[in-house]
Coordinates of C-alpha atoms in Angstrom, one line a residue:
X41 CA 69.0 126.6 136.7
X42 CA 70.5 130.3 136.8
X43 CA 67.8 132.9 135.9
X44 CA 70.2 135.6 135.6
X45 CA 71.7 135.7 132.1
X46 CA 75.0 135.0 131.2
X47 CA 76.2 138.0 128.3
X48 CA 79.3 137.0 126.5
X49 CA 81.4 139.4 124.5
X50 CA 83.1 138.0 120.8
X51 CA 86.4 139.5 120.3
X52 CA 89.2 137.8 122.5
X53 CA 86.2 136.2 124.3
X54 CA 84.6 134.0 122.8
X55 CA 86.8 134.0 119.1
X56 CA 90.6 134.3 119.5
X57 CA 90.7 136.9 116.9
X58 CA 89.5 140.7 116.2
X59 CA 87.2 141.1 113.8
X60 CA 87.3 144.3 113.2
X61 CA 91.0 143.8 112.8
X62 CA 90.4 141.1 110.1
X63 CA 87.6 143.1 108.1
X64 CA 90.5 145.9 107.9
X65 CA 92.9 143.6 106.1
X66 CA 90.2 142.4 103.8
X67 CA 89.6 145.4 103.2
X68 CA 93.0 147.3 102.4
X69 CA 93.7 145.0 99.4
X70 CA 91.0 146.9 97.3
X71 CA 93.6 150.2 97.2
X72 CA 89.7 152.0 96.6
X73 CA 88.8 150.6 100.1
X74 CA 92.2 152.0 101.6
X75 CA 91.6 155.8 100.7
X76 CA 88.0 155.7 101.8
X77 CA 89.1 154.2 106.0
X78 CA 89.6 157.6 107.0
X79 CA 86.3 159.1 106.0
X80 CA 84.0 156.5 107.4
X81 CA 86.5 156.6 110.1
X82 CA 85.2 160.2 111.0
X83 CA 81.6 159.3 111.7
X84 CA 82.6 156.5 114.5
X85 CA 83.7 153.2 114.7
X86 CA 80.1 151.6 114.6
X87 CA 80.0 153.1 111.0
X88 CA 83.3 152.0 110.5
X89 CA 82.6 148.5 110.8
X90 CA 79.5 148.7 108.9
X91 CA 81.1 150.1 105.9
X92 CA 83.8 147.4 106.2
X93 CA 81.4 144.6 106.1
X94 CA 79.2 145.9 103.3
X95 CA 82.1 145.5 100.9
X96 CA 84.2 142.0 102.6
X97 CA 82.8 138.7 103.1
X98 CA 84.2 137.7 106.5
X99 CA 84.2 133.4 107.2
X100 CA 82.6 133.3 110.2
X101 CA 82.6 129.4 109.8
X102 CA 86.7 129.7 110.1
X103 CA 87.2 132.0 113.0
X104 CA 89.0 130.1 115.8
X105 CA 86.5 129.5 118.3
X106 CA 88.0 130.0 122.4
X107 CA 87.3 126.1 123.2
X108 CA 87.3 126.5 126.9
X109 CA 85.0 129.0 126.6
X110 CA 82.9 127.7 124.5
X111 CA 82.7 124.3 126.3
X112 CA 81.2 126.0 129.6
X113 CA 79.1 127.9 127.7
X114 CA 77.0 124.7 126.3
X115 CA 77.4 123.6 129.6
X116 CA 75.1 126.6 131.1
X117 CA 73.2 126.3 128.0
X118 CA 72.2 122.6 128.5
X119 CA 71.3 123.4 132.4
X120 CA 68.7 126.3 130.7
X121 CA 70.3 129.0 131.3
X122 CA 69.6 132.0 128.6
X123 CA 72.8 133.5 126.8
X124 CA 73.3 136.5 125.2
X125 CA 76.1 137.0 122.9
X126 CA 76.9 141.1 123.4
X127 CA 79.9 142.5 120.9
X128 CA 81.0 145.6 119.6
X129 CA 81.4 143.7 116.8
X130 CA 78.7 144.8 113.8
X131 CA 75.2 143.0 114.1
X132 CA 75.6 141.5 110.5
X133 CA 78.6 139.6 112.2
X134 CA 77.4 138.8 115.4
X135 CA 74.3 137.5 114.2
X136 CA 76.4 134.6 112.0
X137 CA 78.5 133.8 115.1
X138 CA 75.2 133.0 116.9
X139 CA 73.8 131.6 113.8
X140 CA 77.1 128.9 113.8
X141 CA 76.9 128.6 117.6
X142 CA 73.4 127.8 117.9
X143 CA 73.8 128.7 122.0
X144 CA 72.5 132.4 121.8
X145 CA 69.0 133.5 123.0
X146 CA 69.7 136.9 122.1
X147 CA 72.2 138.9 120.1
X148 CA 73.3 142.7 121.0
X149 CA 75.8 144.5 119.2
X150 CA 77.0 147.3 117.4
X151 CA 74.2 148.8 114.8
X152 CA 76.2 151.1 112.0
X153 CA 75.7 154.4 114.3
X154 CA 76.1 153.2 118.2
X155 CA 79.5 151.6 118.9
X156 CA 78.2 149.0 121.8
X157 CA 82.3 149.0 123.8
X158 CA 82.7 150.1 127.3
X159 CA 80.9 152.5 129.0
X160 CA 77.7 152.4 126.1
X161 CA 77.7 148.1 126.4
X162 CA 77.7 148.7 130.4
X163 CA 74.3 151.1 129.5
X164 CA 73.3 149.2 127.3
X165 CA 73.0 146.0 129.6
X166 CA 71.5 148.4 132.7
X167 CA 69.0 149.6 130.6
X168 CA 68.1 145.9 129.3
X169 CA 69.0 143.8 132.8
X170 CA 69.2 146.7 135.3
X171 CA 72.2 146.8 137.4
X172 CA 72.9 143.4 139.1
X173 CA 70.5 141.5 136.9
X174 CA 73.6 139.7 134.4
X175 CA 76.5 138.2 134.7
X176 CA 79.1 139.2 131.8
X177 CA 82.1 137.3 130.2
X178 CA 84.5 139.8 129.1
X179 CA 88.5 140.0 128.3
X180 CA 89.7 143.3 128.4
X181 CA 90.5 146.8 131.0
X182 CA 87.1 148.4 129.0
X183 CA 85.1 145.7 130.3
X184 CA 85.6 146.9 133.9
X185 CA 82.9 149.1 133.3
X186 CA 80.4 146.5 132.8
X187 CA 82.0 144.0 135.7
X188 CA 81.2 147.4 138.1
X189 CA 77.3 146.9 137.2
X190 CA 76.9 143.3 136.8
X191 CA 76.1 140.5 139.1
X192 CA 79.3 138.4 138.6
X193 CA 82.1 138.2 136.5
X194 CA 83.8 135.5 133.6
X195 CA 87.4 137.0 133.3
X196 CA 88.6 135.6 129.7
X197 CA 92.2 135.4 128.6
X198 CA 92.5 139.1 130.6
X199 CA 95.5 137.2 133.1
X200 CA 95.7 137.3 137.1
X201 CA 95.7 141.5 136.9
X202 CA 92.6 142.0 135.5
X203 CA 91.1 139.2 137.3
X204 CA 92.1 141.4 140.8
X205 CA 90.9 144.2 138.9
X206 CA 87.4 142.4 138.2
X207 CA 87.1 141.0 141.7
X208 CA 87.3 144.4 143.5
X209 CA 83.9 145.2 141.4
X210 CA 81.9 142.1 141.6
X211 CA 82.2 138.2 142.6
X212 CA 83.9 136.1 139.8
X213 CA 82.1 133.4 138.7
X214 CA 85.0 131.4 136.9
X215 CA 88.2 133.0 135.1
X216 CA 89.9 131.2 131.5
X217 CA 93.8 132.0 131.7
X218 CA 94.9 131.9 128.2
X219 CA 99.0 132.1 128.6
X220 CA 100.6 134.9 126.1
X221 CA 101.9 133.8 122.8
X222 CA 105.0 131.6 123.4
X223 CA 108.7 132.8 122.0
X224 CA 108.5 129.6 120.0
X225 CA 105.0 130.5 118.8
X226 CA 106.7 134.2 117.5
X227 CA 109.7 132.6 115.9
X228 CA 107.3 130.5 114.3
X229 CA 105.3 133.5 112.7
X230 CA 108.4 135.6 111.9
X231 CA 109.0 132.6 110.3
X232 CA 112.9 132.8 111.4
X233 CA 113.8 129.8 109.4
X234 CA 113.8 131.4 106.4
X235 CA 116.4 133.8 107.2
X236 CA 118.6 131.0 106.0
X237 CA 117.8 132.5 102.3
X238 CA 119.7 135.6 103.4
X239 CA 123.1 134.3 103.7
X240 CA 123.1 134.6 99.8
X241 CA 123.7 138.1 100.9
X242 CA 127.2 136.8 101.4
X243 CA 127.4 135.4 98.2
X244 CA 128.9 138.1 96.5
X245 CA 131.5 138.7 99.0
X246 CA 132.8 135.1 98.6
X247 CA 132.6 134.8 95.1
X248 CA 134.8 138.1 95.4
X249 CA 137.2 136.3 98.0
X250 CA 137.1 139.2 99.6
X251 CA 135.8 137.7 103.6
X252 CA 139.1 139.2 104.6
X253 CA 138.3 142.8 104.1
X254 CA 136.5 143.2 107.6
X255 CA 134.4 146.3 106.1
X256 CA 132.9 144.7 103.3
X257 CA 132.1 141.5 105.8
X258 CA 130.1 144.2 107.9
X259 CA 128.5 145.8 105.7
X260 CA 127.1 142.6 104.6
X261 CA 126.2 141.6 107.6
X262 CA 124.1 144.8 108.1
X263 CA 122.3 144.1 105.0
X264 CA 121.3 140.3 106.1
X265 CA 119.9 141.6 109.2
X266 CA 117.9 144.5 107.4
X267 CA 116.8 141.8 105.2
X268 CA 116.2 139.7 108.4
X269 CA 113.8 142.0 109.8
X270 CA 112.6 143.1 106.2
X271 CA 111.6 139.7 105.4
X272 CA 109.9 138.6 108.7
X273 CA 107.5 141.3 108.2
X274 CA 106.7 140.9 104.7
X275 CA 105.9 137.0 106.1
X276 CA 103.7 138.9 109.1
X277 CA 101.9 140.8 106.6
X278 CA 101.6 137.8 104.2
X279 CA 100.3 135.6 107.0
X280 CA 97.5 138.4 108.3
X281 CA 96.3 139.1 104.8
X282 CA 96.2 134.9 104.4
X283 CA 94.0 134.3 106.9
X284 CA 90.9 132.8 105.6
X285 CA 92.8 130.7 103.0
X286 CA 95.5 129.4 105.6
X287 CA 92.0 128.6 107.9
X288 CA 91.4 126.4 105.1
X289 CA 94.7 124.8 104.9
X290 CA 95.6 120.8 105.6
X291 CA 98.7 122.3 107.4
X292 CA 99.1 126.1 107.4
X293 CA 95.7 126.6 109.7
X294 CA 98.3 126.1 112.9
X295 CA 99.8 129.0 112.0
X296 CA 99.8 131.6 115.2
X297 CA 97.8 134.3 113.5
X298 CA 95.6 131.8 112.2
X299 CA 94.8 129.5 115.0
X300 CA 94.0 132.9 116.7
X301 CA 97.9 132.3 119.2
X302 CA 98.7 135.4 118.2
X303 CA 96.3 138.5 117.5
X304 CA 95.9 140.5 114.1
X305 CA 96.0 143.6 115.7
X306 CA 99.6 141.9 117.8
X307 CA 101.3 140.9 114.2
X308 CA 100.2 145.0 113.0
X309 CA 102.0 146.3 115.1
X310 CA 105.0 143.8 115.4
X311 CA 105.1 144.0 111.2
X312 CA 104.8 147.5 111.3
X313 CA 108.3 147.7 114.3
X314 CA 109.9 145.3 112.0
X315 CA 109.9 147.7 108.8
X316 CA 110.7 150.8 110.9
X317 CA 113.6 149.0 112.1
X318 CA 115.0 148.0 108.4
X319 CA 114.3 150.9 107.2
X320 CA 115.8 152.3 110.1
X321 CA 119.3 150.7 110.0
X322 CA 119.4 150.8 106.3
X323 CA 119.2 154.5 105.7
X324 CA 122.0 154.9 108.2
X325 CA 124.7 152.3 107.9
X326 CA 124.3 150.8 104.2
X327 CA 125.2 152.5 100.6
X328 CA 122.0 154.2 98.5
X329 CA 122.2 151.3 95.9
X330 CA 121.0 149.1 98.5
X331 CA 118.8 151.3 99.8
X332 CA 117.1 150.7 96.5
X333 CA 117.4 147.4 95.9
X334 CA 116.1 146.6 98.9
X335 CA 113.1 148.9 98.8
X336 CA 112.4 146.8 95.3
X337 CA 112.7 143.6 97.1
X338 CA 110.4 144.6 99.7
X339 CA 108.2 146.1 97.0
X340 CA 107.7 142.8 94.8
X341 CA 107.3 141.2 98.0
X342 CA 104.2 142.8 99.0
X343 CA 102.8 142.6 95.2
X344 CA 104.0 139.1 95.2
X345 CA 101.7 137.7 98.4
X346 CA 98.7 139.9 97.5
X347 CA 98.9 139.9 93.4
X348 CA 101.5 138.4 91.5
X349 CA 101.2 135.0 93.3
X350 CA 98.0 134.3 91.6
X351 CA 99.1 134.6 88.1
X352 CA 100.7 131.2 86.3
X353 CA 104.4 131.5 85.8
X354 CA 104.6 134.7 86.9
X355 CA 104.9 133.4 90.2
X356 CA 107.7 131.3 90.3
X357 CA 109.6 133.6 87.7
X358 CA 109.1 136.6 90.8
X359 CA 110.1 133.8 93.3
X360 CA 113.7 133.3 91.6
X361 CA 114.0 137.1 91.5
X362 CA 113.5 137.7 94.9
X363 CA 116.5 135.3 94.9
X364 CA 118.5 136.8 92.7
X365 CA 117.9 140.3 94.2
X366 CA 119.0 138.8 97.6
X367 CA 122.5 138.2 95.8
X368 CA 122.8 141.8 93.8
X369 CA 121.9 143.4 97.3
X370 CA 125.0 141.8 99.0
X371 CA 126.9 142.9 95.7
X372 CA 125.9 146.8 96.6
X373 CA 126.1 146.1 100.2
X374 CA 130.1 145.2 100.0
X375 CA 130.8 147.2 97.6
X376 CA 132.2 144.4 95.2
X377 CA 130.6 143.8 91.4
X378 CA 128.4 140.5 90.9
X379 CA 129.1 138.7 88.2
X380 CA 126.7 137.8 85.6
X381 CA 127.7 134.1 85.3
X382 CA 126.2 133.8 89.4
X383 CA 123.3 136.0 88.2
X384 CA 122.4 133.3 85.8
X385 CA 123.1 130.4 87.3
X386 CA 121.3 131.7 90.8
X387 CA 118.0 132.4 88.4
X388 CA 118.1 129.0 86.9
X389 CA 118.7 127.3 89.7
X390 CA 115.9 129.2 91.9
X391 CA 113.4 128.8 89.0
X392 CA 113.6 125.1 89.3
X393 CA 113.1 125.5 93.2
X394 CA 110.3 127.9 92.4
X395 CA 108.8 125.5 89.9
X396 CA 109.7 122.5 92.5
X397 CA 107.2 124.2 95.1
X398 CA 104.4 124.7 92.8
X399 CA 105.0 120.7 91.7
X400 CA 104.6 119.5 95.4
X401 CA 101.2 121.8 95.7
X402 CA 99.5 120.4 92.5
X403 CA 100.8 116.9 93.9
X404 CA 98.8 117.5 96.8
X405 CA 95.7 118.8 94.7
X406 CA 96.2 115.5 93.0
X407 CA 96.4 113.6 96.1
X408 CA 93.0 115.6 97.4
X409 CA 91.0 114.8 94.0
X410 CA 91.1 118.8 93.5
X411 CA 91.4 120.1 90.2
X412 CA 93.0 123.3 91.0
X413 CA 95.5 125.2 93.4
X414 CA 93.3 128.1 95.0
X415 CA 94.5 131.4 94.2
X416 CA 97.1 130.0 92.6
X417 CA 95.5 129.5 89.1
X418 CA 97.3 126.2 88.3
X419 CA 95.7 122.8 87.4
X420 CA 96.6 119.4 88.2
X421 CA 96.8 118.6 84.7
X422 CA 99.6 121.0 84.5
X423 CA 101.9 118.9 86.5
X424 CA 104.0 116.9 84.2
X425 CA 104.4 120.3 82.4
X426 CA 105.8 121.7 85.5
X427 CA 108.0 118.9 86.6
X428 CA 109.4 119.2 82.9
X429 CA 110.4 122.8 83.2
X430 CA 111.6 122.6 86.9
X431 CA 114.0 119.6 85.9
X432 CA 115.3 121.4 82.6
X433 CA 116.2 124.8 84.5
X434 CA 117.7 123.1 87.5
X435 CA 120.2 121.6 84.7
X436 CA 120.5 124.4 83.1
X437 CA 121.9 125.8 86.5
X438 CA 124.3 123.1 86.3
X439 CA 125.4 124.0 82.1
X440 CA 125.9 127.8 83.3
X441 CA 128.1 126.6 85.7
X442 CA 129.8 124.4 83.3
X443 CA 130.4 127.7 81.2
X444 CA 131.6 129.6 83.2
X445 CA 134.3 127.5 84.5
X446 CA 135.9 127.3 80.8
X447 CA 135.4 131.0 81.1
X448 CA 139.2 132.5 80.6
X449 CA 138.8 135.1 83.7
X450 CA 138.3 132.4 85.6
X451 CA 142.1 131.6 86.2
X452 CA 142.1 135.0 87.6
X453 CA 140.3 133.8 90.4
X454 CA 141.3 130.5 90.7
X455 CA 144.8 128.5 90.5
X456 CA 143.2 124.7 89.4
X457 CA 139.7 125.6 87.6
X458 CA 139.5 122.4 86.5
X459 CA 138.5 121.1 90.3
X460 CA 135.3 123.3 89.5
X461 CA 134.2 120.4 87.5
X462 CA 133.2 118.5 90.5
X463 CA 130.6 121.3 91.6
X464 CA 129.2 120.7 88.4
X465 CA 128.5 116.9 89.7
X466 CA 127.4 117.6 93.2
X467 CA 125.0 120.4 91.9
X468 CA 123.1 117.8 89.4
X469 CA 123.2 115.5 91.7
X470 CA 121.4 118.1 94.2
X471 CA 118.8 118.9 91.5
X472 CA 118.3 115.7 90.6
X473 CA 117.4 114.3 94.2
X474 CA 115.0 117.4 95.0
X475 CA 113.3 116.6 92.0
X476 CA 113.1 112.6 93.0
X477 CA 111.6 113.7 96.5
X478 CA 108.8 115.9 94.7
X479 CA 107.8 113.2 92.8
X480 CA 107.9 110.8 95.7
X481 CA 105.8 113.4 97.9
X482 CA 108.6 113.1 100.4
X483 CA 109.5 116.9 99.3
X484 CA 108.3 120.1 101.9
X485 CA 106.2 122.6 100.5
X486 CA 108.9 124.6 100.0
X487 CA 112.0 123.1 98.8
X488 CA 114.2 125.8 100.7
X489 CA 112.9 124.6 104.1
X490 CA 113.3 120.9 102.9
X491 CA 116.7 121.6 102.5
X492 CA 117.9 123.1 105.8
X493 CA 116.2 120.2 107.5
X494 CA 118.2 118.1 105.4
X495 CA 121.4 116.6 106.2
X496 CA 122.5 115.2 102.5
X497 CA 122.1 119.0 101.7
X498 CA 123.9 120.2 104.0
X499 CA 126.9 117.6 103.2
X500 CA 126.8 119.0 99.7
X501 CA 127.2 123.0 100.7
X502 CA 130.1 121.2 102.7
X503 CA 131.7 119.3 99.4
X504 CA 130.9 122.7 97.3
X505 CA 132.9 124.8 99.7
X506 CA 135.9 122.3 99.8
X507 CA 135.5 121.8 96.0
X508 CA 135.6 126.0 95.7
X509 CA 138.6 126.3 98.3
X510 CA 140.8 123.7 96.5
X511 CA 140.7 125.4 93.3
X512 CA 141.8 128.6 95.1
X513 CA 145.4 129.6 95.1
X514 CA 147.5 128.1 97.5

């Protein structure tokens, strides 16, 4: 058995995650907590993180736990060895991981007024060990300090450079290489598959037939990339602000930010690039109109993941905006009007998506024997209600359609009209399928990604262009 003691830090360590990072974000959605960051920011970072936790719950329970890590520290634990779990984090939160753990011996953190990082953990540990006297698992340059007066170092997740940096100081007892987040694991959490919903950007343009005027087709192409990068950093900030409840997810728990791939602090800063750069190209290259529009998309966005989600049909009605607002952006974008008849049928016809998604969740509550969707404030017993509704305005995408086509400024825009009849078809036919898969529980949790994994749905955007460019003139 080792008689020196084996001190293990918490952030990046021994959890995947930062917890002052997470405390933050639990924070900021209580605008009262937001204004009052700065002030306890003044008297130290210890205080800091004490404030944070005395108004935020944070689920210790969920926090993804390093398994490497944590598998050699049971291993020293059964041969006897004494452990001693040493984090900046706040006590209140280190004393929980323990508490979970069951491994500790001893718990040393940060206390409200001393911030126990770097240099003050290295005296900290001399004082209590005396130089030599521990060993010390750490992940990061600021532990070097603490490696120069320690017996032997555990080099976490910190790659081969700090390694060489750790070994200069004292011997290395065993090193855990975590690789960096993958380019897969990124395009997973800017969530790039959804850009797919931009191309209604285009929309406009189309319906226009005007894809031969090159500087209307660029314009709306800058505006489905601002929307590009607009949208994968609303999903970043949706996703860090989500992270207890995805933790808690059958499926979304795999998600990078998480499953602790990527780090909070990581998707800050990558969120925060991603906005600069919209904003960025926006103000430069796009008319004012979108300027605005977009800066209401972006808007309802935010409300939508943090407040409007949570209340019952206001939801799904917001969901089919966002749609909509996709389409009247690309309107302001080229420069070319949007017509009322695609504003109503794109409304109807994302309502019943919206509704659609909501009918696969409380499908799955059913399935679980829950009663409710959390933070969602739907019941199962709501479900033939919603089916109902989703199926009616899905048809009523299909009527609007119907409408318009006998509408006379129609032949303005097309030489045989009457071939428009067919889209009418293909469209209920469409509907009519999603809503077969829902009930079958063979439909994704969102519809949209359902149907760009689908090959029948891509055949019918195929039919509906041909359908559209035989009624054109010839």
């Amino acid at each position: 058995m080792d008689e020196i003691p084996l001190c293990v830090d918490l952030d990046g360590t021994l959890i995947l995650t930062d917890t002052l990072a997470e405390s933050l974000l639990l924070a900021i959605t209580d605008a009262r907590n937001f204004f009052k960051i700065p002030f306890w920011l003044l008297r130290g970072r210890a205080n800091l993180k004490h404030q944070l936790l005395e108004r935020v719950t944070l689920n210790v329970s969920k926090l993804p736990i390093n398994k490497p890590v944590l598998e050699y520290l049971k291993l020293q634990h059964d041969a006897g060895r004494r452990l001693v779990l040493v984090t900046a984090a706040d006590i209140q939160i280190a004393r929980e991981v323990a508490l979970r753990l069951d491994l500790f011996d001893e718990v040393i953190a940060s206390d409200g007024v001393n911030n126990l990082a770097g240099r003050q953990k290295a005296e900290k540990l001399e004082k209590r060990f005396g130089k030599g006297g521990f060993d010390y698992a750490g992940n990061e340059n600021r532990d070097l300090a603490i490696w120069a007066i320690a017996r032997r170092a555990i080099v976490v997740s910190g790659g081969p450079a700090l390694t060489e940096k750790a070994a200069k100081l004292c011997e290395i007892e065993k090193s855990f290489i975590t690789p960096p987040p993958t380019l897969r694991e990124w395009i997973k959490a800017l969530r790039v598959h959804q850009w797919t919903k931009n191309l209604l950007l285009f929309i406009p343009l189309l319906g226009a037939h005007a894809w031969g005027d090159f500087g209307k087709l660029a314009a709306s192409m800058l505006a489905f990339i601002v929307f590009c990068l607009g949208a994968s950093s609303a999903y970043i900030l949706n996703d860090l602000f989500d992270l207890e409840s995805d933790r808690l997810h059958v499926s979304k728990h795999r998600r990078p930010f998480a499953s602790g791939r990527i780090s909070p602090v990581s998707g800050m800063v990558a969120g925060s690039v991603l906005c600069s750069l919209a904003v960025g190209l926006m103000v430069l290259t796009l008319p004012w109109r979108f300027c605005a529009v977009f800066t209401g998309y972006y808007i309802l966005t935010v409300l939508y993941s943090h407040v409007l989600k949570r209340i019952v049909l206001v939801d799904v009605f917001l969901l089919a905006l966002l749609y909509c607002i996709r389409i009247f952006a690309g309107g302001d974008a080229a420069t070319v009007p949007v017509s009322s008849w695609l504003l109503a049928f794109s409304l109807f016809l994302f309502l019943s998506l919206a509704l659609a998604k909501r009918f696969t969740e409380l499908r799955s509550m059913l399935s679980a024997n829950a009663v409710n969707i959390k933070r969602r404030g739907y019941q199962v017993v709501d479900l033939e209600l919603v089916s109902t509704m989703g199926v009616a305005s899905g048809y009523i995408a299909a009527l609007v359609l119907a409408f318009y086509i006998n509408n006379p400024t129609v032949t303005m825009l097309y030489s045989h009209p009457g071939t428009l009849w067919a889209a009418c078809v293909v469209i209920l036919y469409w509907i009519s399928r999603i809503w077969l898969f829902a009930h079958r529980g063979q439909l994704h949790d969102d519809p949209v990604v359902f149907a760009i994994k689908d090959r029948q749905s891509w055949l019918v955007a195929l039919i509906l262009v041909l359908i559209a460019i035989s009624a054109m003139p010839r």
